[in-house]
Each structure stands twice: as C-alpha cells, then as structure tokens.
Amino acid sequence: KLEPYNFKGLENVSRVKESGLFKYRYGKSNSHKEIQNHLMTVKEKGYKGAFIVAYLNGEKISIEDALKTQIK
C-alpha cells in the first residue's frame, strides 16, 4: 500500500509499471477542470514535473482527443 506520508500527504496515489518504469498517479476524473486542480495540488506539494495523462477505455490518448470526447 502506498502511504500518504511517502507522498507529502497526498492520498490515493497509485503506482503502475509502464515500459519497465514505475509511474505514480494521483487523481482521476472526467472533468478537465477537476484534473487541472489535482495537477495544481501536486505541483504545490513539490512535484514540479507532474503532468496530465488521459485514457479512453484503458488506452492512453492525447489531451486534445480527451477534450474532444468531453465536448460531445
């Protein structure tokens, strides 16, 4: 289990192995505004290299495509 104290108090952090690397994820939402708020929170905690990743049906997609599907 990933403990919040390991991530500067952030809760519900998940870890996935992708291309041989462990990647950590925080926040999940269909709302772009909510995800932007999560990103701001993470950056304020010191994770300056954090970025948004979008998925559709379990496949990684571009942010542009994610925003297009949200508009429909």
GROMACS .gro file of N, CA, C and O in nm:
model
  288
    1LYS      N    1   0.085  -0.119   0.000
    1LYS     CA    2   0.000   0.000   0.000
    1LYS      C    3   0.089   0.124   0.000
    1LYS      O    4   0.187   0.132   0.073
    2LEU      N    5   0.052   0.221  -0.081
    2LEU     CA    6   0.126   0.347  -0.087
    2LEU      C    7   0.073   0.440   0.022
    2LEU      O    8  -0.044   0.475   0.024
    3GLU      N    9   0.159   0.477   0.113
    3GLU     CA   10   0.119   0.558   0.228
    3GLU      C   11   0.126   0.707   0.196
    3GLU      O   12   0.221   0.752   0.132
    4PRO      N   13   0.028   0.786   0.244
    4PRO     CA   14   0.026   0.930   0.218
    4PRO      C   15   0.152   1.003   0.264
    4PRO      O   16   0.195   1.098   0.200
    5TYR      N   17   0.215   0.957   0.374
    5TYR     CA   18   0.335   1.027   0.422
    5TYR      C   19   0.450   1.014   0.323
    5TYR      O   20   0.540   1.096   0.322
    6ASN      N   21   0.447   0.913   0.238
    6ASN     CA   22   0.550   0.899   0.136
    6ASN      C   23   0.532   0.998   0.021
    6ASN      O   24   0.623   1.019  -0.057
    7PHE      N   25   0.414   1.056   0.011
    7PHE     CA   26   0.382   1.144  -0.100
    7PHE      C   27   0.336   1.281  -0.051
    7PHE      O   28   0.245   1.341  -0.106
    8LYS      N   29   0.400   1.328   0.054
    8LYS     CA   30   0.375   1.462   0.109
    8LYS      C   31   0.229   1.485   0.143
    8LYS      O   32   0.174   1.592   0.122
    9GLY      N   33   0.164   1.379   0.194
    9GLY     CA   34   0.025   1.389   0.238
    9GLY      C   35  -0.078   1.361   0.130
    9GLY      O   36  -0.198   1.355   0.160
   10LEU      N   37  -0.038   1.341   0.006
   10LEU     CA   38  -0.134   1.308  -0.100
   10LEU      C   39  -0.189   1.168  -0.076
   10LEU      O   40  -0.113   1.075  -0.051
   11GLU      N   41  -0.319   1.153  -0.081
   11GLU     CA   42  -0.383   1.024  -0.060
   11GLU      C   43  -0.429   0.967  -0.193
   11GLU      O   44  -0.444   1.038  -0.291
   12ASN      N   45  -0.450   0.836  -0.194
   12ASN     CA   46  -0.499   0.766  -0.313
   12ASN      C   47  -0.403   0.778  -0.431
   12ASN      O   48  -0.445   0.796  -0.545
   13VAL      N   49  -0.274   0.769  -0.403
   13VAL     CA   50  -0.173   0.764  -0.508
   13VAL      C   51  -0.164   0.619  -0.554
   13VAL      O   52  -0.161   0.528  -0.472
   14SER      N   53  -0.161   0.599  -0.685
   14SER     CA   54  -0.146   0.463  -0.736
   14SER      C   55  -0.016   0.452  -0.813
   14SER      O   56   0.039   0.552  -0.860
   15ARG      N   57   0.033   0.328  -0.825
   15ARG     CA   58   0.158   0.304  -0.895
   15ARG      C   59   0.133   0.200  -1.003
   15ARG      O   60   0.069   0.099  -0.979
   16VAL      N   61   0.183   0.227  -1.123
   16VAL     CA   62   0.173   0.133  -1.234
   16VAL      C   63   0.312   0.116  -1.296
   16VAL      O   64   0.395   0.206  -1.289
   17LYS      N   65   0.335   0.000  -1.353
   17LYS     CA   66   0.461  -0.023  -1.423
   17LYS      C   67   0.432  -0.012  -1.572
   17LYS      O   68   0.345  -0.080  -1.624
   18GLU      N   69   0.504   0.080  -1.637
   18GLU     CA   70   0.483   0.107  -1.779
   18GLU      C   71   0.619   0.117  -1.846
   18GLU      O   72   0.703   0.197  -1.804
   19SER      N   73   0.641   0.037  -1.946
   19SER     CA   74   0.769   0.035  -2.018
   19SER      C   75   0.888   0.015  -1.924
   19SER      O   76   0.991   0.079  -1.937
   20GLY      N   77   0.868  -0.071  -1.824
   20GLY     CA   78   0.976  -0.102  -1.731
   20GLY      C   79   0.999   0.001  -1.622
   20GLY      O   80   1.088  -0.015  -1.540
   21LEU      N   81   0.920   0.107  -1.619
   21LEU     CA   82   0.933   0.213  -1.519
   21LEU      C   83   0.809   0.218  -1.431
   21LEU      O   84   0.698   0.197  -1.479
   22PHE      N   85   0.830   0.249  -1.303
   22PHE     CA   86   0.715   0.273  -1.216
   22PHE      C   87   0.671   0.417  -1.233
   22PHE      O   88   0.753   0.509  -1.230
   23LYS      N   89   0.541   0.434  -1.252
   23LYS     CA   90   0.484   0.568  -1.264
   23LYS      C   91   0.376   0.582  -1.158
   23LYS      O   92   0.303   0.488  -1.128
   24TYR      N   93   0.369   0.700  -1.100
   24TYR     CA   94   0.275   0.726  -0.993
   24TYR      C   95   0.165   0.816  -1.043
   24TYR      O   96   0.189   0.912  -1.116
   25ARG      N   97   0.043   0.784  -1.003
   25ARG     CA   98  -0.074   0.860  -1.048
   25ARG      C   99  -0.151   0.912  -0.928
   25ARG      O  100  -0.162   0.845  -0.825
   26TYR      N  101  -0.206   1.030  -0.948
   26TYR     CA  102  -0.287   1.091  -0.843
   26TYR      C  103  -0.405   1.158  -0.909
   26TYR      O  104  -0.389   1.236  -1.003
   27GLY      N  105  -0.523   1.128  -0.862
   27GLY     CA  106  -0.644   1.192  -0.913
   27GLY      C  107  -0.699   1.121  -1.036
   27GLY      O  108  -0.625   1.068  -1.118
   28LYS      N  109  -0.829   1.121  -1.044
   28LYS     CA  110  -0.898   1.059  -1.156
   28LYS      C  111  -1.032   1.127  -1.170
   28LYS      O  112  -1.106   1.141  -1.072
   29SER      N  113  -1.062   1.174  -1.289
   29SER     CA  114  -1.188   1.243  -1.311
   29SER      C  115  -1.216   1.255  -1.460
   29SER      O  116  -1.123   1.251  -1.541
   30ASN      N  117  -1.341   1.270  -1.494
   30ASN     CA  118  -1.379   1.300  -1.632
   30ASN      C  119  -1.383   1.451  -1.656
   30ASN      O  120  -1.404   1.494  -1.768
   31SER      N  121  -1.364   1.528  -1.551
   31SER     CA  122  -1.369   1.674  -1.560
   31SER      C  123  -1.228   1.731  -1.577
   31SER      O  124  -1.142   1.712  -1.489
   32HIS      N  125  -1.206   1.801  -1.687
   32HIS     CA  126  -1.074   1.860  -1.711
   32HIS      C  127  -1.041   1.964  -1.603
   32HIS      O  128  -0.928   1.971  -1.555
   33LYS      N  129  -1.140   2.039  -1.561
   33LYS     CA  130  -1.118   2.140  -1.457
   33LYS      C  131  -1.075   2.074  -1.326
   33LYS      O  132  -0.982   2.120  -1.259
   34GLU      N  133  -1.139   1.964  -1.291
   34GLU     CA  134  -1.104   1.893  -1.167
   34GLU      C  135  -0.961   1.837  -1.177
   34GLU      O  136  -0.884   1.846  -1.081
   35ILE      N  137  -0.927   1.783  -1.292
   35ILE     CA  138  -0.792   1.729  -1.311
   35ILE      C  139  -0.688   1.842  -1.304
   35ILE      O  140  -0.581   1.825  -1.248
   36GLN      N  141  -0.719   1.958  -1.359
   36GLN     CA  142  -0.627   2.071  -1.350
   36GLN      C  143  -0.606   2.110  -1.204
   36GLN      O  144  -0.495   2.145  -1.164
   37ASN      N  145  -0.712   2.103  -1.123
   37ASN     CA  146  -0.700   2.132  -0.981
   37ASN      C  147  -0.610   2.030  -0.912
   37ASN      O  148  -0.529   2.064  -0.826
   38HIS      N  149  -0.624   1.901  -0.949
   38HIS     CA  150  -0.537   1.797  -0.895
   38HIS      C  151  -0.391   1.826  -0.932
   38HIS      O  152  -0.301   1.814  -0.849
   39LEU      N  153  -0.369   1.865  -1.057
   39LEU     CA  154  -0.233   1.895  -1.103
   39LEU      C  155  -0.173   2.010  -1.022
   39LEU      O  156  -0.058   2.004  -0.981
   40MET      N  157  -0.251   2.112  -0.999
   40MET     CA  158  -0.204   2.226  -0.922
   40MET      C  159  -0.168   2.182  -0.779
   40MET      O  160  -0.064   2.221  -0.726
   41THR      N  161  -0.251   2.098  -0.720
   41THR     CA  162  -0.224   2.048  -0.585
   41THR      C  163  -0.092   1.972  -0.580
   41THR      O  164  -0.009   1.993  -0.490
   42VAL      N  165  -0.071   1.882  -0.677
   42VAL     CA  166   0.050   1.802  -0.681
   42VAL      C  167   0.173   1.891  -0.699
   42VAL      O  168   0.275   1.872  -0.633
   43LYS      N  169   0.164   1.989  -0.787
   43LYS     CA  170   0.277   2.080  -0.810
   43LYS      C  171   0.307   2.163  -0.686
   43LYS      O  172   0.423   2.187  -0.654
   44GLU      N  173   0.201   2.203  -0.615
   44GLU     CA  174   0.221   2.279  -0.492
   44GLU      C  175   0.290   2.194  -0.385
   44GLU      O  176   0.358   2.247  -0.298
   45LYS      N  177   0.273   2.062  -0.391
   45LYS     CA  178   0.339   1.971  -0.297
   45LYS      C  179   0.485   1.947  -0.335
   45LYS      O  180   0.557   1.878  -0.265
   46GLY      N  181   0.528   2.002  -0.449
   46GLY     CA  182   0.668   1.991  -0.487
   46GLY      C  183   0.696   1.902  -0.607
   46GLY      O  184   0.811   1.889  -0.648
   47TYR      N  185   0.595   1.841  -0.663
   47TYR     CA  186   0.615   1.753  -0.779
   47TYR      C  187   0.603   1.836  -0.907
   47TYR      O  188   0.504   1.829  -0.981
   48LYS      N  189   0.706   1.916  -0.933
   48LYS     CA  190   0.702   2.014  -1.044
   48LYS      C  191   0.694   1.949  -1.181
   48LYS      O  192   0.647   2.009  -1.275
   49GLY      N  193   0.738   1.825  -1.193
   49GLY     CA  194   0.736   1.756  -1.322
   49GLY      C  195   0.607   1.682  -1.350
   49GLY      O  196   0.595   1.611  -1.450
   50ALA      N  197   0.507   1.699  -1.264
   50ALA     CA  198   0.379   1.630  -1.282
   50ALA      C  199   0.309   1.680  -1.409
   50ALA      O  200   0.327   1.794  -1.450
   51PHE      N  201   0.230   1.593  -1.467
   51PHE     CA  202   0.155   1.629  -1.588
   51PHE      C  203   0.027   1.546  -1.595
   51PHE      O  204   0.011   1.447  -1.523
   52ILE      N  205  -0.063   1.586  -1.683
   52ILE     CA  206  -0.192   1.520  -1.701
   52ILE      C  207  -0.178   1.412  -1.808
   52ILE      O  208  -0.116   1.434  -1.912
   53VAL      N  209  -0.239   1.297  -1.781
   53VAL     CA  210  -0.244   1.186  -1.876
   53VAL      C  211  -0.391   1.149  -1.893
   53VAL      O  212  -0.465   1.142  -1.796
   54ALA      N  213  -0.433   1.127  -2.018
   54ALA     CA  214  -0.572   1.092  -2.047
   54ALA      C  215  -0.583   0.949  -2.098
   54ALA      O  216  -0.494   0.901  -2.169
   55TYR      N  217  -0.692   0.884  -2.061
   55TYR     CA  218  -0.719   0.747  -2.104
   55TYR      C  219  -0.863   0.738  -2.155
   55TYR      O  220  -0.952   0.806  -2.104
   56LEU      N  221  -0.883   0.653  -2.253
   56LEU     CA  222  -1.017   0.621  -2.303
   56LEU      C  223  -1.022   0.471  -2.319
   56LEU      O  224  -0.941   0.412  -2.392
   57ASN      N  225  -1.114   0.408  -2.247
   57ASN     CA  226  -1.128   0.262  -2.249
   57ASN      C  227  -0.996   0.191  -2.219
   57ASN      O  228  -0.961   0.093  -2.283
   58GLY      N  229  -0.921   0.245  -2.124
   58GLY     CA  230  -0.797   0.183  -2.081
   58GLY      C  231  -0.676   0.212  -2.169
   58GLY      O  232  -0.566   0.168  -2.140
   59GLU      N  233  -0.694   0.286  -2.276
   59GLU     CA  234  -0.584   0.320  -2.366
   59GLU      C  235  -0.547   0.467  -2.350
   59GLU      O  236  -0.635   0.554  -2.342
   60LYS      N  237  -0.416   0.495  -2.347
   60LYS     CA  238  -0.370   0.632  -2.334
   60LYS      C  239  -0.403   0.709  -2.462
   60LYS      O  240  -0.383   0.658  -2.572
   61ILE      N  241  -0.458   0.829  -2.446
   61ILE     CA  242  -0.491   0.915  -2.560
   61ILE      C  243  -0.435   1.054  -2.533
   61ILE      O  244  -0.397   1.086  -2.421
   62SER      N  245  -0.434   1.137  -2.636
   62SER     CA  246  -0.385   1.274  -2.619
   62SER      C  247  -0.486   1.357  -2.539
   62SER      O  248  -0.606   1.326  -2.538
   63ILE      N  249  -0.437   1.460  -2.477
   63ILE     CA  250  -0.525   1.551  -2.403
   63ILE      C  251  -0.625   1.614  -2.500
   63ILE      O  252  -0.742   1.630  -2.467
   64GLU      N  253  -0.579   1.649  -2.620
   64GLU     CA  254  -0.667   1.709  -2.721
   64GLU      C  255  -0.783   1.616  -2.753
   64GLU      O  256  -0.898   1.660  -2.760
   65ASP      N  257  -0.755   1.486  -2.773
   65ASP     CA  258  -0.861   1.390  -2.801
   65ASP      C  259  -0.954   1.376  -2.682
   65ASP      O  260  -1.076   1.362  -2.698
   66ALA      N  261  -0.899   1.377  -2.562
   66ALA     CA  262  -0.981   1.366  -2.441
   66ALA      C  263  -1.076   1.484  -2.431
   66ALA      O  264  -1.194   1.467  -2.397
   67LEU      N  265  -1.026   1.603  -2.460
   67LEU     CA  266  -1.113   1.721  -2.453
   67LEU      C  267  -1.221   1.716  -2.559
   67LEU      O  268  -1.334   1.757  -2.535
   68LYS      N  269  -1.189   1.662  -2.676
   68LYS     CA  270  -1.290   1.648  -2.783
   68LYS      C  271  -1.401   1.553  -2.740
   68LYS      O  272  -1.518   1.579  -2.766
   69THR      N  273  -1.366   1.442  -2.676
   69THR     CA  274  -1.469   1.346  -2.634
   69THR      C  275  -1.552   1.403  -2.521
   69THR      O  276  -1.669   1.368  -2.508
   70GLN      N  277  -1.495   1.492  -2.443
   70GLN     CA  278  -1.570   1.553  -2.332
   70GLN      C  279  -1.675   1.651  -2.385
   70GLN      O  280  -1.780   1.666  -2.326
   71ILE      N  281  -1.646   1.714  -2.497
   71ILE     CA  282  -1.736   1.815  -2.554
   71ILE      C  283  -1.860   1.749  -2.614
   71ILE      O  284  -1.968   1.801  -2.608
   72LYS      N  285  -1.844   1.630  -2.671
   72LYS     CA  286  -1.955   1.561  -2.740
   72LYS      C  287  -2.065   1.524  -2.646
   72LYS      O  288  -2.053   1.501  -2.533
   0.00000   0.00000   0.00000
